[in-house]
Coordinates of C-alpha atoms and ligand atoms in Angstrom, one line a residue:
M17 CA -175.0 -101.6 -28.3
T18 CA -175.8 -98.1 -27.6
G19 CA -174.6 -95.8 -24.9
P20 CA -173.3 -93.9 -22.8
F21 CA -176.5 -92.1 -22.0
P22 CA -177.5 -90.9 -18.4
Y23 CA -178.7 -93.6 -16.2
N24 CA -178.7 -94.4 -12.5
A25 CA -179.9 -97.8 -11.8
A26 CA -181.7 -96.4 -8.4
S27 CA -184.2 -94.8 -10.5
E28 CA -185.1 -97.8 -12.4
F29 CA -185.0 -100.4 -9.6
V30 CA -186.4 -98.2 -6.7
D31 CA -188.3 -95.2 -7.9
R32 CA -189.9 -96.6 -11.0
N33 CA -191.9 -98.9 -8.9
V34 CA -193.2 -96.2 -6.6
E35 CA -194.0 -94.5 -9.9
R36 CA -195.9 -97.6 -11.0
G37 CA -198.0 -97.5 -7.8
Y38 CA -196.2 -100.1 -5.8
G39 CA -195.3 -97.8 -3.0
E40 CA -197.0 -99.8 -0.5
K41 CA -195.8 -103.2 -1.9
V42 CA -193.4 -105.4 0.1
A43 CA -189.9 -105.1 -1.7
F44 CA -188.1 -107.1 1.1
V45 CA -189.4 -109.4 4.0
E46 CA -187.0 -110.6 6.5
G47 CA -188.4 -112.5 9.7
H48 CA -190.6 -110.0 11.1
N49 CA -189.2 -107.0 9.1
R50 CA -190.7 -105.7 6.1
L51 CA -189.4 -103.1 3.5
T52 CA -192.0 -101.7 1.1
Y53 CA -190.8 -99.9 -2.2
G54 CA -191.9 -96.6 -0.7
A55 CA -189.9 -96.9 2.6
L56 CA -187.0 -98.2 0.5
Q57 CA -187.1 -95.1 -1.8
V58 CA -187.4 -92.6 1.4
A59 CA -184.6 -94.7 3.0
S60 CA -182.0 -94.9 0.2
N61 CA -182.9 -91.0 -0.1
K62 CA -181.7 -90.6 3.5
M63 CA -178.8 -93.0 2.9
V64 CA -177.6 -90.2 0.2
N65 CA -177.4 -87.8 3.1
V66 CA -175.9 -89.8 5.3
L67 CA -173.0 -90.8 2.9
G68 CA -173.1 -86.8 2.3
S69 CA -172.6 -86.1 6.2
L70 CA -169.9 -89.0 6.0
K71 CA -168.0 -86.9 3.5
I72 CA -168.1 -89.7 1.1
G73 CA -168.1 -88.4 -2.3
R74 CA -169.1 -89.7 -5.8
E75 CA -167.2 -92.4 -7.1
A76 CA -165.8 -93.0 -3.7
R77 CA -166.1 -96.7 -2.6
V78 CA -167.6 -98.2 0.6
A79 CA -167.3 -101.7 1.7
M80 CA -170.6 -103.6 2.7
L81 CA -170.0 -106.5 5.0
M82 CA -173.7 -107.3 5.9
F83 CA -175.9 -110.2 6.4
D84 CA -178.9 -110.3 4.2
T85 CA -181.4 -108.1 6.2
V86 CA -183.8 -105.0 4.9
E87 CA -180.7 -102.8 5.6
F88 CA -178.8 -104.3 2.7
P89 CA -180.8 -103.0 -0.2
I90 CA -181.1 -99.5 1.8
V91 CA -177.3 -99.1 1.9
Y92 CA -176.7 -100.6 -1.6
W93 CA -179.5 -98.5 -3.2
G94 CA -178.5 -95.3 -1.2
A95 CA -174.9 -95.7 -2.3
V96 CA -175.8 -96.2 -6.0
R97 CA -178.1 -93.3 -6.0
A98 CA -175.4 -91.1 -4.5
G99 CA -173.1 -92.5 -7.4
V100 CA -171.1 -93.8 -4.4
V101 CA -169.7 -97.4 -5.2
P102 CA -170.8 -100.3 -2.8
V103 CA -168.2 -103.1 -2.6
C104 CA -170.1 -106.2 -1.3
L105 CA -168.1 -108.5 0.7
N106 CA -168.4 -112.1 1.6
T107 CA -169.4 -112.5 5.4
L108 CA -167.9 -115.9 5.5
L109 CA -164.1 -114.7 5.3
V110 CA -161.6 -114.7 7.6
V111 CA -159.8 -111.2 8.8
D112 CA -156.7 -111.3 6.8
Q113 CA -159.1 -111.7 3.6
Y114 CA -160.8 -108.7 4.8
E115 CA -157.6 -106.7 5.3
Y116 CA -156.6 -107.5 1.7
M117 CA -159.9 -106.6 0.2
L118 CA -160.3 -103.4 2.1
N119 CA -156.9 -102.2 1.3
D120 CA -157.2 -103.2 -2.2
S121 CA -160.5 -101.4 -2.9
R122 CA -159.5 -98.4 -0.8
V123 CA -162.9 -98.0 0.9
E124 CA -163.7 -94.9 2.9
A125 CA -166.4 -96.3 4.8
L126 CA -167.4 -99.7 6.2
F127 CA -171.0 -100.7 7.1
V128 CA -170.7 -103.9 8.9
S129 CA -173.3 -106.1 10.8
A130 CA -173.2 -105.9 14.5
A131 CA -172.1 -109.3 14.7
L132 CA -169.4 -109.0 12.5
L133 CA -167.8 -105.9 13.9
P134 CA -165.3 -107.6 16.5
L135 CA -164.0 -109.5 13.6
V136 CA -162.9 -106.4 11.5
E137 CA -162.8 -103.8 14.1
P138 CA -158.9 -104.4 14.6
L139 CA -158.5 -103.3 10.8
F140 CA -160.1 -99.8 11.4
A141 CA -156.7 -98.5 12.3
K142 CA -154.9 -100.4 9.8
I143 CA -156.9 -99.3 6.6
E144 CA -155.4 -95.8 5.6
T145 CA -158.4 -94.9 3.6
L146 CA -161.1 -96.1 5.9
K147 CA -162.4 -92.9 7.6
Q148 CA -165.5 -94.4 9.1
I149 CA -167.1 -97.9 10.4
V150 CA -171.1 -97.8 10.5
V151 CA -172.6 -100.7 12.4
V152 CA -175.9 -102.4 11.1
G153 CA -178.2 -103.6 13.6
G154 CA -177.5 -104.4 17.3
D155 CA -175.5 -101.7 19.2
G156 CA -173.3 -99.5 17.6
Q157 CA -170.9 -99.4 20.5
D158 CA -168.2 -96.9 19.8
Y159 CA -169.4 -96.3 16.2
P160 CA -172.3 -94.8 14.8
N161 CA -175.3 -97.1 14.0
L162 CA -176.9 -97.0 10.6
Q163 CA -180.5 -96.6 12.2
G164 CA -179.3 -93.6 14.1
L165 CA -177.9 -91.8 11.3
L166 CA -180.8 -92.7 9.0
D167 CA -183.5 -91.3 11.5
A168 CA -181.3 -88.1 11.5
A169 CA -181.0 -87.6 7.8
D170 CA -183.2 -85.7 5.6
S171 CA -185.3 -87.6 3.2
T172 CA -184.9 -85.2 0.1
A173 CA -181.9 -86.1 -1.7
K174 CA -180.6 -85.9 -5.6
T175 CA -179.9 -88.8 -7.6
A176 CA -176.5 -88.5 -8.9
A177 CA -176.4 -88.0 -12.7
T178 CA -174.5 -91.0 -13.2
C179 CA -174.0 -92.5 -16.7
S180 CA -174.8 -96.0 -18.3
D181 CA -171.2 -96.8 -18.4
E182 CA -170.2 -96.0 -15.0
T183 CA -169.0 -98.3 -12.3
A184 CA -172.0 -98.8 -10.0
F185 CA -170.6 -101.5 -7.4
W186 CA -167.9 -104.1 -6.9
L187 CA -168.1 -107.8 -6.3
Y188 CA -164.9 -109.7 -5.5
S189 CA -164.4 -112.8 -7.2
S190 CA -161.6 -115.4 -6.2
G191 CA -159.6 -116.5 -9.1
S192 CA -157.2 -119.7 -9.5
T193 CA -154.0 -118.0 -8.8
G194 CA -153.4 -115.0 -6.4
A195 CA -155.5 -112.7 -4.3
P196 CA -159.1 -111.8 -5.1
K197 CA -160.1 -109.5 -7.8
G198 CA -162.4 -106.6 -7.6
V199 CA -165.0 -106.8 -10.5
R200 CA -166.3 -103.7 -11.4
H201 CA -170.1 -103.6 -12.5
V202 CA -171.5 -100.6 -14.6
Q203 CA -174.9 -99.1 -14.0
T204 CA -176.8 -100.8 -16.5
S205 CA -175.8 -104.6 -16.0
P206 CA -178.4 -105.3 -13.1
M207 CA -181.2 -104.4 -15.7
Y208 CA -179.5 -106.4 -18.4
V209 CA -179.7 -109.5 -16.1
A210 CA -183.4 -108.9 -15.3
E211 CA -184.6 -108.1 -18.8
N212 CA -182.5 -111.2 -20.2
Y213 CA -182.6 -114.0 -18.0
G214 CA -185.1 -112.6 -15.4
A215 CA -187.8 -111.8 -18.0
K216 CA -187.1 -114.4 -20.8
V217 CA -186.0 -117.5 -18.8
L218 CA -188.0 -117.1 -15.6
G219 CA -190.7 -114.9 -17.0
I220 CA -190.6 -112.8 -13.8
Q221 CA -193.9 -111.0 -12.8
H222 CA -194.6 -108.3 -10.1
N223 CA -196.6 -110.8 -8.3
D224 CA -193.8 -113.2 -7.9
V225 CA -192.0 -113.6 -4.6
C226 CA -188.4 -114.6 -4.8
F227 CA -186.3 -116.3 -2.2
S228 CA -182.4 -116.9 -2.7
A229 CA -180.4 -119.3 -0.3
A230 CA -177.5 -117.4 -2.0
K231 CA -176.8 -114.4 -0.3
L232 CA -176.9 -110.9 -1.8
F233 CA -173.3 -110.3 -1.6
F234 CA -172.6 -113.1 -4.2
A235 CA -173.8 -112.2 -7.8
Y236 CA -176.2 -115.1 -7.7
G237 CA -178.0 -113.8 -4.6
Y238 CA -177.8 -110.3 -6.2
G239 CA -179.7 -111.0 -9.3
A240 CA -181.8 -113.5 -7.6
G241 CA -182.8 -111.1 -4.7
M242 CA -182.5 -107.8 -6.0
A243 CA -181.8 -107.4 -9.5
I244 CA -184.7 -109.8 -11.1
P245 CA -187.3 -109.2 -8.5
M246 CA -187.0 -105.4 -8.2
S247 CA -187.0 -105.1 -11.9
V248 CA -190.8 -105.6 -11.8
G249 CA -191.6 -104.6 -8.6
A250 CA -191.7 -108.3 -7.0
T251 CA -190.9 -109.3 -3.3
T252 CA -187.9 -110.8 -2.3
V253 CA -187.6 -113.0 1.1
L254 CA -184.3 -112.7 2.8
L255 CA -182.8 -114.9 5.1
S256 CA -180.3 -113.5 7.2
G257 CA -178.9 -116.7 9.0
R258 CA -177.3 -119.8 7.3
P259 CA -179.2 -121.6 4.9
T260 CA -179.6 -124.9 6.3
P261 CA -182.5 -127.5 5.0
Q262 CA -184.4 -126.9 8.0
S263 CA -184.3 -122.9 7.9
V264 CA -184.7 -123.1 4.1
L265 CA -187.8 -125.4 4.4
E266 CA -189.0 -123.2 7.3
T267 CA -188.4 -120.0 5.1
L268 CA -190.4 -121.8 2.0
Q269 CA -193.1 -122.8 4.3
T270 CA -193.8 -119.1 6.2
H271 CA -193.2 -117.1 3.1
N272 CA -194.5 -119.1 0.1
P273 CA -192.0 -118.0 -2.6
T274 CA -193.1 -118.7 -6.1
I275 CA -188.9 -119.0 -7.2
F276 CA -186.5 -120.5 -4.9
F277 CA -182.9 -120.1 -6.0
G278 CA -180.5 -122.6 -4.4
V279 CA -177.3 -124.4 -5.0
P280 CA -176.8 -128.1 -5.8
T281 CA -175.4 -128.9 -2.3
L282 CA -178.5 -127.5 -0.7
F283 CA -180.9 -129.2 -2.9
A284 CA -179.2 -132.7 -2.2
A285 CA -179.1 -131.7 1.7
M286 CA -182.8 -130.9 1.4
L287 CA -183.5 -134.3 -0.1
A288 CA -181.9 -136.2 2.5
E289 CA -184.6 -134.7 5.0
S290 CA -187.5 -136.8 5.4
N291 CA -189.5 -133.7 6.0
C292 CA -188.6 -132.1 2.8
Q293 CA -192.1 -132.6 1.3
P294 CA -194.3 -130.5 -0.7
E295 CA -196.7 -129.6 2.2
N296 CA -193.9 -128.5 4.3
G297 CA -192.9 -126.1 1.6
S298 CA -194.1 -123.5 -0.3
T299 CA -197.7 -123.6 -1.6
Q300 CA -196.9 -121.3 -4.5
L301 CA -193.5 -122.3 -5.7
R302 CA -193.6 -122.5 -9.6
C303 CA -189.9 -123.3 -10.2
C304 CA -186.7 -123.5 -8.6
V305 CA -183.0 -122.5 -9.8
S306 CA -179.6 -123.9 -9.2
A307 CA -176.4 -122.4 -10.1
G308 CA -172.7 -122.1 -8.7
E309 CA -171.6 -125.6 -9.5
A310 CA -173.4 -128.3 -12.0
L311 CA -176.4 -130.0 -10.5
P312 CA -176.3 -133.5 -10.5
E313 CA -178.8 -135.2 -12.8
D314 CA -180.1 -137.3 -9.9
V315 CA -180.6 -134.4 -7.8
G316 CA -182.9 -132.6 -10.3
K317 CA -184.9 -135.6 -11.2
T318 CA -185.0 -136.8 -7.4
W319 CA -186.3 -133.0 -6.6
L320 CA -188.9 -132.9 -9.4
K321 CA -190.4 -136.3 -8.5
R322 CA -190.8 -135.3 -4.8
M323 CA -191.2 -131.7 -4.8
G324 CA -193.2 -131.4 -8.1
T325 CA -191.1 -128.4 -9.6
D326 CA -188.1 -128.2 -11.8
I327 CA -185.0 -127.1 -11.1
L328 CA -183.5 -124.9 -13.7
D329 CA -179.9 -125.4 -13.8
G330 CA -177.8 -122.4 -15.3
I331 CA -174.3 -121.2 -15.3
G332 CA -173.4 -117.4 -14.2
S333 CA -170.1 -115.9 -13.0
T334 CA -169.2 -112.7 -11.3
E335 CA -167.6 -111.6 -14.4
M336 CA -170.9 -111.7 -16.2
L337 CA -172.7 -110.7 -13.0
H338 CA -175.6 -113.6 -13.3
I339 CA -176.8 -116.6 -15.5
F340 CA -176.0 -116.7 -19.2
L341 CA -176.5 -120.4 -20.1
S342 CA -179.3 -122.1 -18.6
N343 CA -182.3 -124.7 -18.9
S344 CA -185.7 -123.0 -19.4
L345 CA -189.2 -123.6 -18.2
G346 CA -190.5 -126.6 -20.4
D347 CA -187.1 -127.4 -21.9
V348 CA -185.1 -128.7 -19.0
R349 CA -182.4 -131.4 -19.8
Y350 CA -181.2 -132.6 -16.5
G351 CA -177.3 -133.2 -16.3
T352 CA -176.8 -130.3 -18.7
S353 CA -176.4 -126.5 -18.3
G354 CA -179.3 -126.1 -20.9
K355 CA -178.7 -123.5 -23.9
E356 CA -177.6 -120.2 -24.5
I357 CA -180.2 -117.6 -23.3
P358 CA -181.5 -114.5 -25.2
G359 CA -179.0 -111.6 -24.9
Y360 CA -176.0 -113.6 -24.6
K361 CA -173.6 -115.2 -27.5
L362 CA -171.5 -118.2 -26.6
R363 CA -168.6 -119.7 -28.2
L364 CA -166.5 -123.1 -27.4
L365 CA -162.9 -122.6 -28.5
D366 CA -160.5 -125.6 -28.6
E367 CA -157.0 -125.5 -27.3
D368 CA -156.0 -124.2 -30.7
G369 CA -158.5 -121.6 -30.6
A370 CA -160.6 -123.1 -33.2
E371 CA -164.4 -123.3 -32.7
A372 CA -165.0 -127.0 -31.0
G373 CA -167.4 -129.1 -33.2
V374 CA -170.4 -130.9 -31.8
D375 CA -169.6 -133.1 -28.7
E376 CA -166.1 -131.7 -28.7
I377 CA -164.5 -130.1 -25.6
G378 CA -163.7 -126.4 -25.5
E379 CA -163.3 -123.4 -23.3
L380 CA -166.6 -121.5 -23.0
L381 CA -166.6 -117.8 -24.1
V382 CA -169.6 -115.4 -23.5
S383 CA -170.6 -112.2 -24.9
G384 CA -173.4 -110.2 -23.4
G385 CA -174.3 -106.6 -22.0
S386 CA -173.8 -107.6 -18.3
A387 CA -170.3 -108.2 -18.5
A388 CA -168.1 -106.4 -16.1
D389 CA -166.0 -103.6 -17.2
G390 CA -162.7 -105.1 -15.8
Y391 CA -160.8 -106.1 -12.6
W392 CA -159.6 -103.3 -10.5
N393 CA -156.0 -102.4 -10.7
Q394 CA -155.2 -105.9 -12.5
R395 CA -154.4 -105.3 -16.0
A396 CA -153.0 -108.5 -17.4
K397 CA -156.0 -110.5 -15.6
S398 CA -158.5 -108.1 -17.4
R399 CA -157.0 -108.4 -20.8
A400 CA -157.0 -112.2 -20.6
T401 CA -160.4 -112.6 -19.3
F402 CA -162.2 -109.7 -21.1
A403 CA -161.0 -110.2 -24.6
G404 CA -163.2 -107.2 -26.3
E405 CA -166.4 -108.3 -26.2
W406 CA -165.7 -112.1 -25.5
V407 CA -165.2 -112.9 -21.6
H408 CA -163.3 -116.1 -21.0
T409 CA -165.3 -118.2 -18.3
G410 CA -162.5 -120.7 -17.5
D411 CA -164.9 -123.6 -18.1
K412 CA -164.6 -126.4 -20.1
Y413 CA -167.9 -127.5 -22.1
T414 CA -169.4 -129.6 -24.8
R415 CA -172.2 -129.2 -26.9
D416 CA -174.4 -131.6 -28.1
G417 CA -176.1 -132.1 -31.4
A418 CA -179.5 -130.8 -29.9
G419 CA -177.5 -127.8 -28.8
Y420 CA -177.6 -128.4 -25.1
Y421 CA -174.2 -127.6 -23.2
H422 CA -172.5 -130.3 -20.9
Y423 CA -169.9 -129.1 -18.1
C424 CA -166.5 -130.5 -18.1
G425 CA -164.8 -128.9 -15.4
R426 CA -162.7 -125.8 -14.9
T427 CA -159.6 -125.2 -17.3
D428 CA -157.5 -124.7 -14.0
D429 CA -157.9 -126.7 -11.0
M430 CA -160.3 -124.5 -9.0
F431 CA -163.7 -126.0 -7.9
K432 CA -167.0 -125.1 -6.0
V433 CA -168.2 -126.3 -3.0
S434 CA -171.7 -125.4 -2.2
G435 CA -171.4 -122.9 -4.6
N436 CA -168.3 -121.3 -3.0
W437 CA -165.0 -121.2 -4.8
V438 CA -162.1 -123.3 -3.3
S439 CA -158.8 -123.2 -4.5
P440 CA -156.6 -126.0 -4.1
F441 CA -153.6 -123.9 -3.4
E442 CA -155.3 -122.1 -0.5
V443 CA -156.5 -125.2 1.3
E444 CA -152.8 -126.7 0.8
Q445 CA -151.4 -123.6 2.5
A446 CA -153.8 -123.8 5.5
L447 CA -152.9 -127.6 6.0
V448 CA -149.2 -126.8 5.8
S449 CA -149.5 -123.9 8.5
H450 CA -150.4 -126.9 10.9
P451 CA -147.5 -128.1 12.9
S452 CA -147.9 -131.9 12.0
V453 CA -148.0 -131.3 8.4
L454 CA -145.3 -131.2 5.9
E455 CA -146.8 -131.1 2.6
A456 CA -150.4 -131.4 1.2
A457 CA -152.1 -131.5 -2.1
V458 CA -155.9 -130.8 -2.4
V459 CA -158.2 -132.2 -5.0
A460 CA -162.0 -132.2 -5.9
H461 CA -163.3 -135.6 -5.1
A462 CA -166.9 -136.6 -5.8
E463 CA -169.2 -137.6 -2.8
A464 CA -171.6 -140.6 -3.6
E465 CA -174.5 -138.1 -4.7
G466 CA -172.1 -136.5 -7.3
L467 CA -171.4 -133.5 -5.6
I468 CA -167.9 -132.2 -5.1
K469 CA -165.8 -131.9 -2.1
P470 CA -162.3 -131.0 -1.3
K471 CA -160.1 -134.1 -0.7
A472 CA -156.7 -133.7 0.8
F473 CA -153.2 -135.8 0.6
V474 CA -151.2 -135.0 3.4
V475 CA -147.5 -136.1 4.1
L476 CA -146.8 -135.7 8.0
N477 CA -144.0 -134.3 10.0
Q478 CA -142.2 -136.5 12.2
G479 CA -143.2 -136.2 16.1
E480 CA -146.0 -136.1 18.1
L481 CA -149.3 -136.4 16.2
A482 CA -152.5 -135.9 17.6
E483 CA -154.9 -138.9 17.8
D484 CA -157.8 -137.0 16.3
L485 CA -155.6 -135.4 13.6
F486 CA -158.3 -135.5 11.0
E487 CA -160.7 -133.6 13.2
V488 CA -157.8 -131.2 14.3
L489 CA -156.9 -130.3 10.4
K490 CA -160.4 -129.9 9.3
A491 CA -161.0 -127.3 12.1
H492 CA -157.6 -125.6 11.6
V493 CA -158.4 -125.2 7.7
Q494 CA -162.0 -123.6 9.0
A495 CA -160.5 -121.2 11.3
T496 CA -157.6 -120.2 8.4
V497 CA -159.4 -119.7 5.0
G498 CA -163.1 -120.2 5.6
K499 CA -165.7 -122.7 6.7
W500 CA -166.7 -124.3 3.9
K501 CA -163.2 -125.3 2.5
Y502 CA -162.0 -128.2 5.1
P503 CA -161.2 -131.5 3.5
R504 CA -163.8 -134.2 3.6
W505 CA -161.4 -136.7 3.3
I506 CA -157.7 -136.8 4.2
E507 CA -155.3 -139.7 3.0
F508 CA -152.2 -139.7 4.6
V509 CA -149.3 -140.5 2.1
E510 CA -145.7 -140.9 2.1
E511 CA -145.1 -138.3 -0.7
L512 CA -146.8 -136.2 -3.3
P513 CA -146.4 -136.6 -7.0
K514 CA -144.4 -133.6 -8.3
T515 CA -143.0 -132.3 -11.6
A516 CA -139.3 -131.8 -12.1
T517 CA -140.2 -128.1 -11.0
G518 CA -141.6 -129.0 -7.9
K519 CA -145.2 -128.5 -8.7
I520 CA -147.8 -130.9 -7.5
Q521 CA -149.5 -132.9 -10.0
R522 CA -152.8 -132.9 -8.8
Y523 CA -154.2 -134.5 -12.0
K524 CA -152.4 -137.8 -10.8
L525 CA -154.0 -137.5 -7.3
R526 CA -157.6 -137.3 -8.8
E527 CA -157.0 -140.6 -10.5
V528 CA -156.2 -142.2 -7.3
K529 CA -159.7 -144.0 -5.7
G530 CA -159.7 -143.0 -2.1
Q531 CA -161.7 -144.3 0.5
G532 CA -164.4 -141.3 0.3
Ligands
LIG625 C1 -169.0 -122.3 -12.0 C2 -171.1 -123.6 -12.6 C3 -171.5 -125.6 -13.7 C4 -168.2 -122.2 -13.5 C5 -173.0 -117.4 -10.3 C6 -175.2 -117.7 -10.9 O1 -171.2 -119.0 -9.7 C7 -171.3 -118.0 -10.0 O2 -170.5 -117.1 -10.1 P1 -168.8 -117.3 -9.5 O3 -167.9 -116.1 -10.1 O4 -168.3 -118.6 -10.3 C8 -168.6 -118.8 -11.7 C9 -168.0 -120.1 -11.9 O5 -168.7 -121.0 -11.4 N1 -170.5 -122.8 -12.1 C10 -171.5 -121.7 -11.9 N2 -172.6 -122.1 -12.2 C11 -172.5 -123.3 -12.8 N3 -170.6 -124.5 -13.2 N4 -172.8 -125.6 -13.5 C12 -173.1 -124.5 -13.3 N5 -174.7 -124.2 -13.2 O6 -167.1 -122.7 -13.1 C13 -168.2 -120.6 -13.4 O7 -167.2 -120.2 -14.1 O8 -168.8 -117.5 -8.1 C14 -173.8 -118.1 -10.6 C15 -175.3 -116.5 -11.2 C16 -174.1 -115.4 -10.8 C17 -173.1 -116.0 -10.5 N6 -172.0 -115.3 -10.3

């Protein structure tokens, strides 16, 4: 591997497309809004001057708490161009989580979509480093509005002379234990993703139109909606609202993407709709991608039969920025994660650290040029995860005789719902914070279609119990830790299985066959 060398990703992803003659080409479309590569170049230059006027210097961090609108690439690429580090935040969290991440990252400014302002506004006075809130879209109220700042800014700016190994942006990753971790990605990682997974697996071309139901603040959506399409001057369709089966179908029909990126739950939910038919989708679709959690074999096969396109299941992570092990066009084996992709090396290590043999279970390690530089201010976790060139994924896999990888679960208790992390511990804490609940344990439980959802075992407190306690607890979890994390089933039990030291034995509960 070479480096370090002078490199600013904004030159490659924005300016280079204008140099290629794509200045008039649409880079992003959302609803009736369109942003060409030329307009993005101008706006991201203005953004450099906006950051300058806000006195945000090189290497300082700014938070982005933004929906998927055309302003997202403007703020993001403007910051990268300025050598300022955007910290992309999940828009589905609760205020305490934002307080933690804003403090942890020590951001100096927050760019927030107008609808999310009321949620985080109370934090303005609390976060010591935060000098400025800028409101994106809508009415700025007491705060400056992005559009106003851009309108007033000069459109000539210098692209910061950053280096290839310099931190370009952060994403937050939620781990099995403890608080979320700031994952620091370097300037060259997005192009590494584009030139390997994008070019060699998807065969991305400038005339492709990408649509990702996964939002841009997720590593998955970031690669699918920015790094990969922008690397070749292609077009991205953005959906700013919630990706429901109907809103996704409408988007497919209106914008005719060539590649659609979804998560297993969404593909399954779409297949459950009778109007999910090829004639109501995209006329140009050439393939779909699934990531975030394992795609059940059935969902892939049913989709292919009904919609006529393959779904390429691939595994990626925030730490690796994007997909490193995947099925590929012309080589799809449903029910597996496929094979390692060019640019990445894989190892499977058993519990003794020896290479696992064929069909033997091991932890998956990966090496490749899009690996993060480490976690922010978390040395022990960084050293455990980023072991030299090898990154520990925390996933268990087997590799069959033909070289296909089969997902077996996490090495810890974490699991994914609709591609979003659920920490059993966190949901348990939320349940226990309700007055009716004494103790709770949460495990992953498969629905009929094989998709994983949280299931709770709850020990109740004595006293008055609401009649609709199941509904009450669901709503309570949603309000406390996040909308997708509520238990889909609750079993009320007398006691929970525990170790001598009082740790809940979740593995025992996984064996219990519930009603769900
Ligand atoms: C799990 C999968 C089985 C696995 C991601 C695509 O999901 C992404 O990143 P996260 O950091 O989570 C990483 C973990 O999620 N996982 C992801 N994809 C699959 N498990 N099959 C899959 N296809 O546990 C992994 O360690 O949120 C996905 C691109 C970029 C990403 N960051």
